[in-house]
mmCIF file of C-alpha atoms in Angstrom:
data_model
loop_
_atom_site.group_PDB
_atom_site.id
_atom_site.type_symbol
_atom_site.label_atom_id
_atom_site.label_comp_id
_atom_site.label_asym_id
_atom_site.label_seq_id
_atom_site.Cartn_x
_atom_site.Cartn_y
_atom_site.Cartn_z
ATOM 1 C CA MET N 871 72.100 52.448 118.920
ATOM 2 C CA GLU N 872 72.921 49.599 121.278
ATOM 3 C CA ILE N 873 72.622 50.001 125.054
ATOM 4 C CA ASP N 874 74.891 47.797 127.145
ATOM 5 C CA GLY N 875 72.857 44.856 128.401
ATOM 6 C CA GLU N 876 69.549 46.524 127.519
ATOM 7 C CA GLY N 877 69.072 45.733 123.850
ATOM 8 C CA GLU N 878 68.623 47.959 120.846
ATOM 9 C CA ALA N 879 67.054 51.390 121.242
ATOM 10 C CA ILE N 880 63.561 52.014 119.885
ATOM 11 C CA VAL N 881 63.232 54.949 117.487
ATOM 12 C CA PHE N 882 60.041 56.935 118.099
ATOM 13 C CA PHE N 883 59.553 59.328 115.191
ATOM 14 C CA ASP N 884 57.008 61.703 113.705
ATOM 15 C CA LEU N 885 56.556 63.774 110.563
ATOM 16 C CA GLU N 886 54.961 67.202 110.228
ATOM 17 C CA THR N 887 53.235 67.802 106.901
ATOM 18 C CA THR N 888 50.731 70.186 105.379
ATOM 19 C CA PHE N 889 47.147 69.017 105.716
ATOM 20 C CA GLN N 890 45.863 68.489 102.191
ATOM 21 C CA ASP N 891 48.843 67.690 99.956
ATOM 22 C CA ARG N 892 51.079 66.164 102.681
ATOM 23 C CA VAL N 893 54.179 68.212 101.919
ATOM 24 C CA LEU N 894 56.905 67.199 104.388
ATOM 25 C CA LEU N 895 57.936 70.066 106.686
ATOM 26 C CA GLU N 896 59.685 68.417 109.647
ATOM 27 C CA PHE N 897 61.190 65.139 110.847
ATOM 28 C CA GLY N 898 61.791 64.367 114.517
ATOM 29 C CA ALA N 899 62.908 61.264 116.405
ATOM 30 C CA ILE N 900 63.981 60.133 119.855
ATOM 31 C CA PHE N 901 65.969 57.041 120.838
ATOM 32 C CA VAL N 902 64.338 55.190 123.740
ATOM 33 C CA CYS N 903 65.813 52.496 125.993
ATOM 34 C CA PRO N 904 63.508 49.442 125.652
ATOM 35 C CA ARG N 905 63.980 48.307 129.261
ATOM 36 C CA ARG N 906 63.739 51.622 131.111
ATOM 37 C CA LEU N 907 61.673 53.608 128.582
ATOM 38 C CA ILE N 908 63.860 56.677 128.960
ATOM 39 C CA GLU N 909 64.982 59.020 126.200
ATOM 40 C CA LEU N 910 68.626 58.563 125.257
ATOM 41 C CA ASP N 911 69.050 60.947 122.329
ATOM 42 C CA SER N 912 67.024 63.026 119.887
ATOM 43 C CA TYR N 913 67.143 64.507 116.410
ATOM 44 C CA SER N 914 64.920 66.978 114.577
ATOM 45 C CA THR N 915 65.103 69.077 111.473
ATOM 46 C CA LEU N 916 62.815 71.312 109.476
ATOM 47 C CA ILE N 917 62.688 70.442 105.781
ATOM 48 C CA ARG N 918 62.276 73.017 103.011
ATOM 49 C CA PRO N 919 59.972 71.823 100.217
ATOM 50 C CA THR N 920 61.687 71.506 96.847
ATOM 51 C CA ASP N 921 58.886 73.323 94.996
ATOM 52 C CA PRO N 922 60.022 76.989 94.779
ATOM 53 C CA SER N 923 56.432 78.196 94.571
ATOM 54 C CA PHE N 924 55.486 76.548 97.880
ATOM 55 C CA SER N 925 56.458 79.575 99.974
ATOM 56 C CA ASP N 926 54.158 81.822 97.938
ATOM 57 C CA THR N 927 51.055 80.068 99.302
ATOM 58 C CA PHE N 928 52.367 78.833 102.672
ATOM 59 C CA SER N 929 50.970 80.851 105.578
ATOM 60 C CA GLY N 930 52.305 78.807 108.491
ATOM 61 C CA HIS N 931 51.597 75.449 110.087
ATOM 62 C CA HIS N 932 51.714 74.529 113.807
ATOM 63 C CA GLY N 933 54.198 77.271 114.571
ATOM 64 C CA ILE N 934 56.364 76.639 111.498
ATOM 65 C CA THR N 935 56.712 79.905 109.590
ATOM 66 C CA ARG N 936 57.718 80.791 106.059
ATOM 67 C CA ALA N 937 60.951 82.266 107.432
ATOM 68 C CA ASP N 938 61.734 79.015 109.283
ATOM 69 C CA LEU N 939 61.441 77.018 106.077
ATOM 70 C CA ALA N 940 63.421 79.523 104.024
ATOM 71 C CA SER N 941 66.560 78.689 106.008
ATOM 72 C CA ALA N 942 65.822 74.964 106.426
ATOM 73 C CA PRO N 943 67.686 72.245 104.465
ATOM 74 C CA LEU N 944 66.144 70.413 101.537
ATOM 75 C CA PHE N 945 65.304 66.735 102.028
ATOM 76 C CA PRO N 946 68.355 65.479 100.044
ATOM 77 C CA GLU N 947 70.588 67.399 102.477
ATOM 78 C CA VAL N 948 69.238 65.517 105.522
ATOM 79 C CA ALA N 949 68.319 62.236 103.834
ATOM 80 C CA ASP N 950 71.476 60.467 104.992
ATOM 81 C CA ASP N 951 70.899 61.499 108.625
ATOM 82 C CA ILE N 952 67.306 60.244 108.501
ATOM 83 C CA TYR N 953 68.372 57.029 106.792
ATOM 84 C CA GLN N 954 70.992 56.312 109.473
ATOM 85 C CA ILE N 955 68.455 56.975 112.228
ATOM 86 C CA LEU N 956 65.771 54.688 110.796
ATOM 87 C CA ASN N 957 67.312 51.899 108.762
ATOM 88 C CA ALA N 958 67.235 48.392 110.273
ATOM 89 C CA ARG N 959 65.928 49.702 113.599
ATOM 90 C CA ILE N 960 62.777 49.270 115.653
ATOM 91 C CA TRP N 961 60.349 52.014 114.649
ATOM 92 C CA ALA N 962 57.613 53.336 116.926
ATOM 93 C CA GLY N 963 54.984 56.025 116.593
ATOM 94 C CA HIS N 964 51.276 56.785 116.529
ATOM 95 C CA ASN N 965 49.509 55.835 113.286
ATOM 96 C CA ILE N 966 52.867 55.529 111.526
ATOM 97 C CA LYS N 967 51.991 52.397 109.568
ATOM 98 C CA ASP N 968 49.362 54.147 107.443
ATOM 99 C CA PHE N 969 50.774 57.694 107.416
ATOM 100 C CA ASP N 970 54.453 58.204 108.251
ATOM 101 C CA CYS N 971 55.905 55.000 106.793
ATOM 102 C CA PRO N 972 54.455 55.459 103.278
ATOM 103 C CA LEU N 973 55.532 59.112 103.260
ATOM 104 C CA ILE N 974 59.111 58.217 104.216
ATOM 105 C CA LYS N 975 59.170 55.729 101.350
ATOM 106 C CA GLU N 976 57.858 58.372 98.912
ATOM 107 C CA GLU N 977 60.429 60.970 99.971
ATOM 108 C CA PHE N 978 63.359 58.617 99.426
ATOM 109 C CA ALA N 979 61.927 57.401 96.119
ATOM 110 C CA GLU N 980 61.784 60.993 94.852
ATOM 111 C CA ILE N 981 65.547 61.407 95.280
ATOM 112 C CA GLY N 982 66.302 57.973 93.866
ATOM 113 C CA TRP N 983 67.358 56.380 97.151
ATOM 114 C CA ARG N 984 66.362 53.075 98.626
ATOM 115 C CA ALA N 985 64.093 53.826 101.569
ATOM 116 C CA PRO N 986 65.113 52.781 105.095
ATOM 117 C CA ARG N 987 63.439 49.634 106.382
ATOM 118 C CA TYR N 988 62.313 48.835 109.888
ATOM 119 C CA ARG N 989 63.359 45.715 111.747
ATOM 120 C CA GLN N 990 60.136 45.799 113.731
ATOM 121 C CA LEU N 991 57.212 48.220 113.800
ATOM 122 C CA ILE N 992 55.362 49.390 116.922
ATOM 123 C CA ASP N 993 52.312 51.427 115.931
ATOM 124 C CA SER N 994 50.632 52.632 119.099
ATOM 125 C CA TYR N 995 47.367 53.552 117.341
ATOM 126 C CA PRO N 996 46.130 50.006 116.547
ATOM 127 C CA LEU N 997 47.978 48.633 119.581
ATOM 128 C CA LEU N 998 46.161 50.872 122.067
ATOM 129 C CA THR N 999 42.854 50.616 120.203
ATOM 130 C CA GLU N 1000 43.006 46.835 120.648
ATOM 131 C CA TRP N 1001 44.348 46.580 124.199
ATOM 132 C CA PHE N 1002 43.379 49.835 125.936
ATOM 133 C CA GLY N 1003 40.050 50.149 124.159
ATOM 134 C CA LYS N 1004 38.263 53.336 123.219
ATOM 135 C CA ARG N 1005 37.757 54.436 126.810
ATOM 136 C CA ALA N 1006 39.678 57.638 126.002
ATOM 137 C CA GLY N 1007 37.687 58.511 122.878
ATOM 138 C CA ASP N 1008 38.813 58.557 119.256
ATOM 139 C CA MET N 1009 42.373 57.328 120.042
ATOM 140 C CA LYS N 1010 44.085 60.356 118.524
ATOM 141 C CA LEU N 1011 47.298 61.196 120.346
ATOM 142 C CA SER N 1012 45.887 64.542 121.499
ATOM 143 C CA THR N 1013 42.758 62.817 122.833
ATOM 144 C CA LEU N 1014 44.802 60.273 124.775
ATOM 145 C CA ALA N 1015 46.974 63.063 126.175
ATOM 146 C CA ALA N 1016 43.869 64.948 127.313
ATOM 147 C CA TYR N 1017 42.505 61.745 128.903
ATOM 148 C CA PHE N 1018 45.590 61.577 131.129
ATOM 149 C CA ARG N 1019 45.479 65.369 131.671
ATOM 150 C CA PHE N 1020 48.858 66.073 130.136
ATOM 151 C CA GLU N 1021 49.687 69.719 129.629
ATOM 152 C CA GLU N 1022 49.019 70.891 126.090
ATOM 153 C CA GLN N 1023 52.168 70.747 123.967
ATOM 154 C CA PRO N 1024 53.165 72.423 120.693
ATOM 155 C CA HIS N 1025 52.068 70.211 117.803
ATOM 156 C CA ARG N 1026 55.588 69.592 116.532
ATOM 157 C CA CYS N 1027 57.612 66.423 115.967
ATOM 158 C CA LEU N 1028 59.688 66.157 119.145
ATOM 159 C CA PRO N 1029 56.891 67.179 121.556
ATOM 160 C CA ASP N 1030 54.591 64.702 119.791
ATOM 161 C CA VAL N 1031 56.955 61.729 119.990
ATOM 162 C CA ARG N 1032 57.709 62.470 123.648
ATOM 163 C CA MET N 1033 53.985 62.647 124.340
ATOM 164 C CA ASN N 1034 53.561 59.367 122.448
ATOM 165 C CA LEU N 1035 56.047 57.711 124.796
ATOM 166 C CA GLU N 1036 54.319 59.105 127.903
ATOM 167 C CA VAL N 1037 50.895 57.979 126.666
ATOM 168 C CA LEU N 1038 52.235 54.447 126.159
ATOM 169 C CA LYS N 1039 53.711 54.456 129.671
ATOM 170 C CA HIS N 1040 50.421 55.558 131.230
ATOM 171 C CA CYS N 1041 48.285 53.114 129.238
ATOM 172 C CA GLY N 1042 50.673 50.282 130.061
ATOM 173 C CA THR N 1043 50.569 51.136 133.766
ATOM 174 C CA VAL N 1044 46.754 51.203 133.802
ATOM 175 C CA LEU N 1045 46.549 47.831 132.035
ATOM 176 C CA PHE N 1046 49.166 46.336 134.381
ATOM 177 C CA LEU N 1047 47.352 47.496 137.529
ATOM 178 C CA GLU N 1048 43.991 46.314 136.183
ATOM 179 C CA SER N 1049 45.431 42.868 135.543
ATOM 180 C CA ILE N 1050 47.010 42.625 139.027
ATOM 181 C CA PHE N 1051 44.258 44.281 141.110
ATOM 182 C CA PRO N 1052 41.018 43.854 139.141
ATOM 183 C CA GLU N 1053 38.813 43.743 142.230
ATOM 184 C CA VAL N 1054 40.264 47.015 143.553
ATOM 185 C CA LEU N 1055 40.305 49.027 140.339
ATOM 186 C CA GLN N 1056 37.212 47.571 138.718
ATOM 187 C CA SER N 1057 34.838 46.800 141.568
ATOM 188 C CA SER N 1058 31.648 48.349 140.164
ATOM 189 C CA TRP N 1059 28.765 45.999 139.445
ATOM 190 C CA ILE N 1060 25.910 47.385 137.391
ATOM 191 C CA SER N 1061 22.445 46.065 136.643
ATOM 192 C CA PRO N 1062 21.591 44.943 133.099
ATOM 193 C CA ASN N 1063 19.298 47.982 132.822
ATOM 194 C CA GLU N 1064 22.327 50.255 133.271
ATOM 195 C CA VAL N 1065 24.287 48.651 130.444
ATOM 196 C CA SER N 1066 24.689 50.758 127.312
ATOM 197 C CA ILE N 1067 25.233 48.401 124.384
ATOM 198 C CA PRO N 1068 27.098 51.032 122.279
ATOM 199 C CA SER N 1069 29.508 51.487 125.211
ATOM 200 C CA THR N 1070 30.229 47.753 125.394
ATOM 201 C CA PHE N 1071 33.211 46.303 123.545
ATOM 202 C CA ALA N 1072 35.617 43.362 123.639
ATOM 203 C CA ILE N 1073 39.420 43.490 123.753
ATOM 204 C CA PRO N 1074 42.083 40.754 123.909
ATOM 205 C CA ALA N 1075 43.350 40.058 127.425
ATOM 206 C CA SER N 1076 45.937 37.290 127.101
ATOM 207 C CA PHE N 1077 46.536 33.801 125.801
ATOM 208 C CA TYR N 1078 46.114 30.759 128.040
ATOM 209 C CA ASP N 1079 47.287 27.340 126.825
ATOM 210 C CA GLY N 1080 47.532 28.853 123.354
ATOM 211 C CA ASN N 1081 43.915 30.071 123.389
ATOM 212 C CA PRO N 1082 42.844 33.734 123.357
ATOM 213 C CA ARG N 1083 41.182 35.260 126.401
ATOM 214 C CA ILE N 1084 38.871 38.215 125.819
ATOM 215 C CA ARG N 1085 37.873 41.041 128.192
ATOM 216 C CA ILE N 1086 34.363 42.497 127.984
ATOM 217 C CA MET N 1087 34.469 46.221 128.682
ATOM 218 C CA HIS N 1088 31.716 48.699 129.504
ATOM 219 C CA ASN N 1089 32.950 52.259 129.113
ATOM 220 C CA ASP N 1090 36.396 52.064 130.725
ATOM 221 C CA ILE N 1091 36.081 49.072 133.087
ATOM 222 C CA ASP N 1092 35.400 45.349 132.879
ATOM 223 C CA LEU N 1093 31.689 44.592 132.634
ATOM 224 C CA LYS N 1094 30.429 43.103 135.920
ATOM 225 C CA LEU N 1095 26.725 42.578 136.509
ATOM 226 C CA HIS N 1096 24.403 42.606 139.510
ATOM 227 C CA CYS N 1097 21.000 40.902 139.300
ATOM 228 C CA SER N 1098 18.444 40.702 142.090
ATOM 229 C CA ARG N 1099 16.116 37.826 142.924
ATOM 230 C CA LEU N 1100 17.267 35.323 140.331
ATOM 231 C CA LYS N 1101 15.210 32.132 140.635
ATOM 232 C CA VAL N 1102 17.261 28.961 140.959
ATOM 233 C CA GLN N 1103 16.051 26.490 138.303
ATOM 234 C CA LEU N 1104 18.570 23.665 138.667
ATOM 235 C CA GLU N 1105 20.455 22.737 141.831
ATOM 236 C CA ILE N 1106 24.223 22.901 142.278
ATOM 237 C CA ARG N 1107 26.155 20.624 139.945
ATOM 238 C CA LYS N 1108 29.753 19.497 140.118
ATOM 239 C CA PHE N 1109 31.948 19.077 137.048
ATOM 240 C CA ASP N 1110 34.974 16.860 137.724
ATOM 241 C CA ASP N 1111 37.149 18.298 134.976
ATOM 242 C CA ALA N 1112 40.449 20.144 135.082
ATOM 243 C CA ASN N 1113 38.639 23.287 136.256
ATOM 244 C CA ARG N 1114 36.758 21.535 139.131
ATOM 245 C CA ARG N 1115 33.593 23.580 138.669
ATOM 246 C CA LEU N 1116 30.461 23.998 140.750
ATOM 247 C CA THR N 1117 27.574 25.552 138.830
ATOM 248 C CA PHE N 1118 23.851 26.152 139.144
ATOM 249 C CA VAL N 1119 21.190 27.434 136.742
ATOM 250 C CA VAL N 1120 18.981 30.490 137.258
ATOM 251 C CA ALA N 1121 16.162 32.074 135.267
ATOM 252 C CA ALA N 1122 17.290 35.191 133.386
ATOM 253 C CA SER N 1123 15.297 38.366 132.812
ATOM 254 C CA ARG N 1124 14.648 39.558 129.279
ATOM 255 C CA ARG N 1125 17.097 42.449 129.692
ATOM 256 C CA LEU N 1126 19.834 40.197 131.069
ATOM 257 C CA CYS N 1127 19.383 37.913 128.060
ATOM 258 C CA GLU N 1128 19.607 40.879 125.678
ATOM 259 C CA VAL N 1129 22.834 42.129 127.270
ATOM 260 C CA LEU N 1130 24.440 38.683 127.302
ATOM 261 C CA ASP N 1131 23.387 38.001 123.702
ATOM 262 C CA GLU N 1132 25.109 41.226 122.604
ATOM 263 C CA CYS N 1133 28.204 40.284 124.595
ATOM 264 C CA ASP N 1134 28.195 36.889 122.883
ATOM 265 C CA ILE N 1135 28.239 38.550 119.457
ATOM 266 C CA LEU N 1136 31.067 40.940 120.372
ATOM 267 C CA VAL N 1137 33.246 38.376 122.116
ATOM 268 C CA GLU N 1138 32.794 35.589 119.588
ATOM 269 C CA GLN N 1139 33.882 37.917 116.778
ATOM 270 C CA ARG N 1140 36.919 39.124 118.739
ATOM 271 C CA TYR N 1141 37.751 35.532 119.690
ATOM 272 C CA LYS N 1142 37.762 34.510 116.028
ATOM 273 C CA ASP N 1143 39.786 37.603 115.067
ATOM 274 C CA CYS N 1144 42.421 36.463 117.583
ATOM 275 C CA GLY N 1145 42.629 33.019 115.980
ATOM 276 C CA GLY N 1146 40.230 31.054 118.193
ATOM 277 C CA ASP N 1147 38.596 28.120 116.423
ATOM 278 C CA SER N 1148 36.716 26.186 119.124
ATOM 279 C CA GLU N 1149 32.941 25.737 118.937
ATOM 280 C CA TRP N 1150 31.258 28.783 120.478
ATOM 281 C CA LEU N 1151 28.611 28.045 123.136
ATOM 282 C CA PRO N 1152 25.934 30.733 123.719
ATOM 283 C CA VAL N 1153 25.851 31.991 127.287
ATOM 284 C CA VAL N 1154 22.025 32.114 127.357
ATOM 285 C CA ASN N 1155 19.948 28.937 127.081
ATOM 286 C CA ARG N 1156 17.109 30.334 124.992
ATOM 287 C CA ASP N 1157 14.973 27.197 125.339
ATOM 288 C CA TYR N 1158 14.534 27.949 129.038
ATOM 289 C CA GLN N 1159 15.673 31.623 129.133
ATOM 290 C CA SER N 1160 18.262 30.678 131.714
ATOM 291 C CA VAL N 1161 21.971 31.102 132.434
ATOM 292 C CA ARG N 1162 24.493 29.056 134.387
ATOM 293 C CA LEU N 1163 26.468 30.671 137.236
ATOM 294 C CA ARG N 1164 29.775 29.226 138.411
ATOM 295 C CA LEU N 1165 31.288 29.491 141.874
ATOM 296 C CA LYS N 1166 34.865 30.695 142.190
ATOM 297 C CA ALA N 1167 37.252 28.072 143.532
ATOM 298 C CA ARG N 1168 40.794 27.737 144.838
ATOM 299 C CA VAL N 1169 42.941 24.611 145.049
ATOM 300 C CA ASP N 1170 44.691 23.646 148.294
ATOM 301 C CA GLY N 1171 46.600 20.461 147.564
ATOM 302 C CA ASN N 1172 43.994 17.911 146.549
ATOM 303 C CA THR N 1173 41.182 19.896 148.138
ATOM 304 C CA VAL N 1174 39.181 22.565 146.335
ATOM 305 C CA HIS N 1175 37.440 25.347 148.285
ATOM 306 C CA TRP N 1176 34.947 27.858 146.976
ATOM 307 C CA ARG N 1177 35.966 31.536 146.972
ATOM 308 C CA THR N 1178 32.612 33.090 146.137
ATOM 309 C CA GLN N 1179 31.303 35.161 149.034
ATOM 310 C CA ILE N 1180 27.976 33.595 150.022
ATOM 311 C CA GLU N 1181 25.462 35.037 152.482
ATOM 312 C CA ARG N 1182 22.072 33.808 153.664
ATOM 313 C CA TYR N 1183 19.368 36.428 154.040
ATOM 314 C CA GLN N 1184 16.548 35.569 156.430
ATOM 315 C CA ASN N 1185 13.499 37.469 155.224
ATOM 316 C CA GLU N 1186 11.594 37.176 158.501
ATOM 317 C CA SER N 1187 14.372 38.617 160.662
ATOM 318 C CA SER N 1188 16.009 40.753 157.929
ATOM 319 C CA THR N 1189 19.431 39.424 158.917
ATOM 320 C CA PHE N 1190 22.452 38.255 156.937
ATOM 321 C CA GLN N 1191 24.547 35.205 157.792
ATOM 322 C CA ARG N 1192 27.902 34.654 156.130
ATOM 323 C CA VAL N 1193 28.476 31.111 154.834
ATOM 324 C CA GLU N 1194 32.148 30.433 155.477
ATOM 325 C CA SER N 1195 34.314 28.832 152.817
ATOM 326 C CA SER N 1196 34.290 25.084 153.186
ATOM 327 C CA ASN N 1197 35.081 21.959 151.217
ATOM 328 C CA PHE N 1198 34.150 22.016 147.557
ATOM 329 C CA ASP N 1199 32.172 18.794 148.049
ATOM 330 C CA SER N 1200 30.201 20.047 151.044
ATOM 331 C CA ALA N 1201 26.561 18.970 151.113
ATOM 332 C CA GLU N 1202 25.815 22.384 152.588
ATOM 333 C CA LEU N 1203 25.985 23.865 149.100
ATOM 334 C CA ALA N 1204 23.211 21.583 147.876
ATOM 335 C CA ASN N 1205 20.983 22.864 150.667
ATOM 336 C CA LEU N 1206 21.658 26.464 149.683
ATOM 337 C CA PHE N 1207 20.773 26.292 145.999
ATOM 338 C CA ILE N 1208 17.363 24.626 146.058
ATOM 339 C CA PRO N 1209 15.190 25.091 142.945
ATOM 340 C CA GLY N 1210 12.732 27.907 143.575
ATOM 341 C CA THR N 1211 15.117 29.745 145.905
ATOM 342 C CA SER N 1212 15.963 33.359 145.008
ATOM 343 C CA ALA N 1213 19.487 34.748 144.883
ATOM 344 C CA ASP N 1214 21.048 38.171 144.387
ATOM 345 C CA ALA N 1215 24.074 37.601 142.173
ATOM 346 C CA PHE N 1216 27.159 39.747 141.598
ATOM 347 C CA PHE N 1217 29.101 38.154 138.772
ATOM 348 C CA SER N 1218 31.942 38.666 136.300
ATOM 349 C CA LEU N 1219 32.006 37.696 132.638
ATOM 350 C CA GLU N 1220 35.030 35.531 131.819
ATOM 351 C CA THR N 1221 35.777 33.738 128.573
ATOM 352 C CA PHE N 1222 36.789 30.084 128.490
ATOM 353 C CA ASP N 1223 38.244 27.757 125.859
ATOM 354 C CA TYR N 1224 38.373 24.127 126.978
ATOM 355 C CA ARG N 1225 38.214 20.853 125.055
ATOM 356 C CA GLU N 1226 37.340 22.631 121.800
ATOM 357 C CA LYS N 1227 34.424 24.462 123.435
ATOM 358 C CA ALA N 1228 34.545 28.223 124.011
ATOM 359 C CA GLY N 1229 32.202 30.866 125.348
ATOM 360 C CA ILE N 1230 31.456 33.315 128.142
ATOM 361 C CA GLY N 1231 31.313 32.020 131.708
ATOM 362 C CA LEU N 1232 29.393 33.847 134.443
ATOM 363 C CA VAL N 1233 31.549 33.662 137.572
ATOM 364 C CA ALA N 1234 29.853 34.576 140.844
ATOM 365 C CA ASP N 1235 31.856 36.978 143.016
ATOM 366 C CA LYS N 1236 29.111 37.282 145.625
ATOM 367 C CA LEU N 1237 25.752 35.580 146.212
ATOM 368 C CA ILE N 1238 22.973 36.464 148.642
ATOM 369 C CA ILE N 1239 20.571 33.544 149.103
ATOM 370 C CA HIS N 1240 17.051 34.484 150.229
ATOM 371 C CA HIS N 1241 15.370 32.108 152.670
ATOM 372 C CA GLN N 1242 11.901 32.373 154.160
#
């Protein structure tokens, strides 16, 4: 089905089968506009099993009764309709690669027909597992629907494929908003002691200059850490590379090192799975139990300004003083980050891949410098 100026329709489909022996009971599909994600047409049919003895043991399945199947067509009677719907089209569904696609092939083989072939396959199960993460649970369609508080639907083909489409829309919207407004939707910093390692995972974010970027998630949001009283070990340092970086080194607590080491393992594996081949640099310097923090920066012509929010805290007067954004080369920065000084740091974990070196960078969103 072609839509004027909007490309070829996507066929979302689903099969209903018995649990143990996977006897096909129903086929359902909807045609979806790829640009507007609206349903254009639909088709569904019950399918009577060819084994005459099937009805003797069948007691019902998801609202499908013995009487429903008694009047339903056999698969050979609807095979041409299903073939015309599927062949040479874009297929979409939830877990269809491992379940529905092989079963379609088996059904056509049993009647001596060549099975329909897809032009492209969109399986939302691995797709959402990789990009949306397991924030919703086990990634079953019913679990995802419950996560978004959809009303419970009959577990039949057409309701399932329509729910599949709505789940994709909602997941896509969440991912879009998180990418555009990360500081609004994901503004929670947590201490290393609050991090649950089993709830931490890595997902692909995007590709930049051909290199994979990875997001580090904790539960359902990007992992962002808050550490108090980090001791500055090495003063501010400027890197005159393409990224124009200002960094400084702080001592890291044992728990911070443990969390970052686990993140290193997760992200490096995901990075390699996505095709990354640069040398991986550990985020923690174990020789000194330290980490390097980087200031955010923005470019204004040939001038670079820092974007990290920096405040001075005067211990004697218990007052805060905001350090306004100034030139990237300002000597004022050197006076702020003196070895031995303490800083409260609120930072994000961002992956980098530059000049065949890759790793996790700790980017400071906010710093509070403690002065006597």
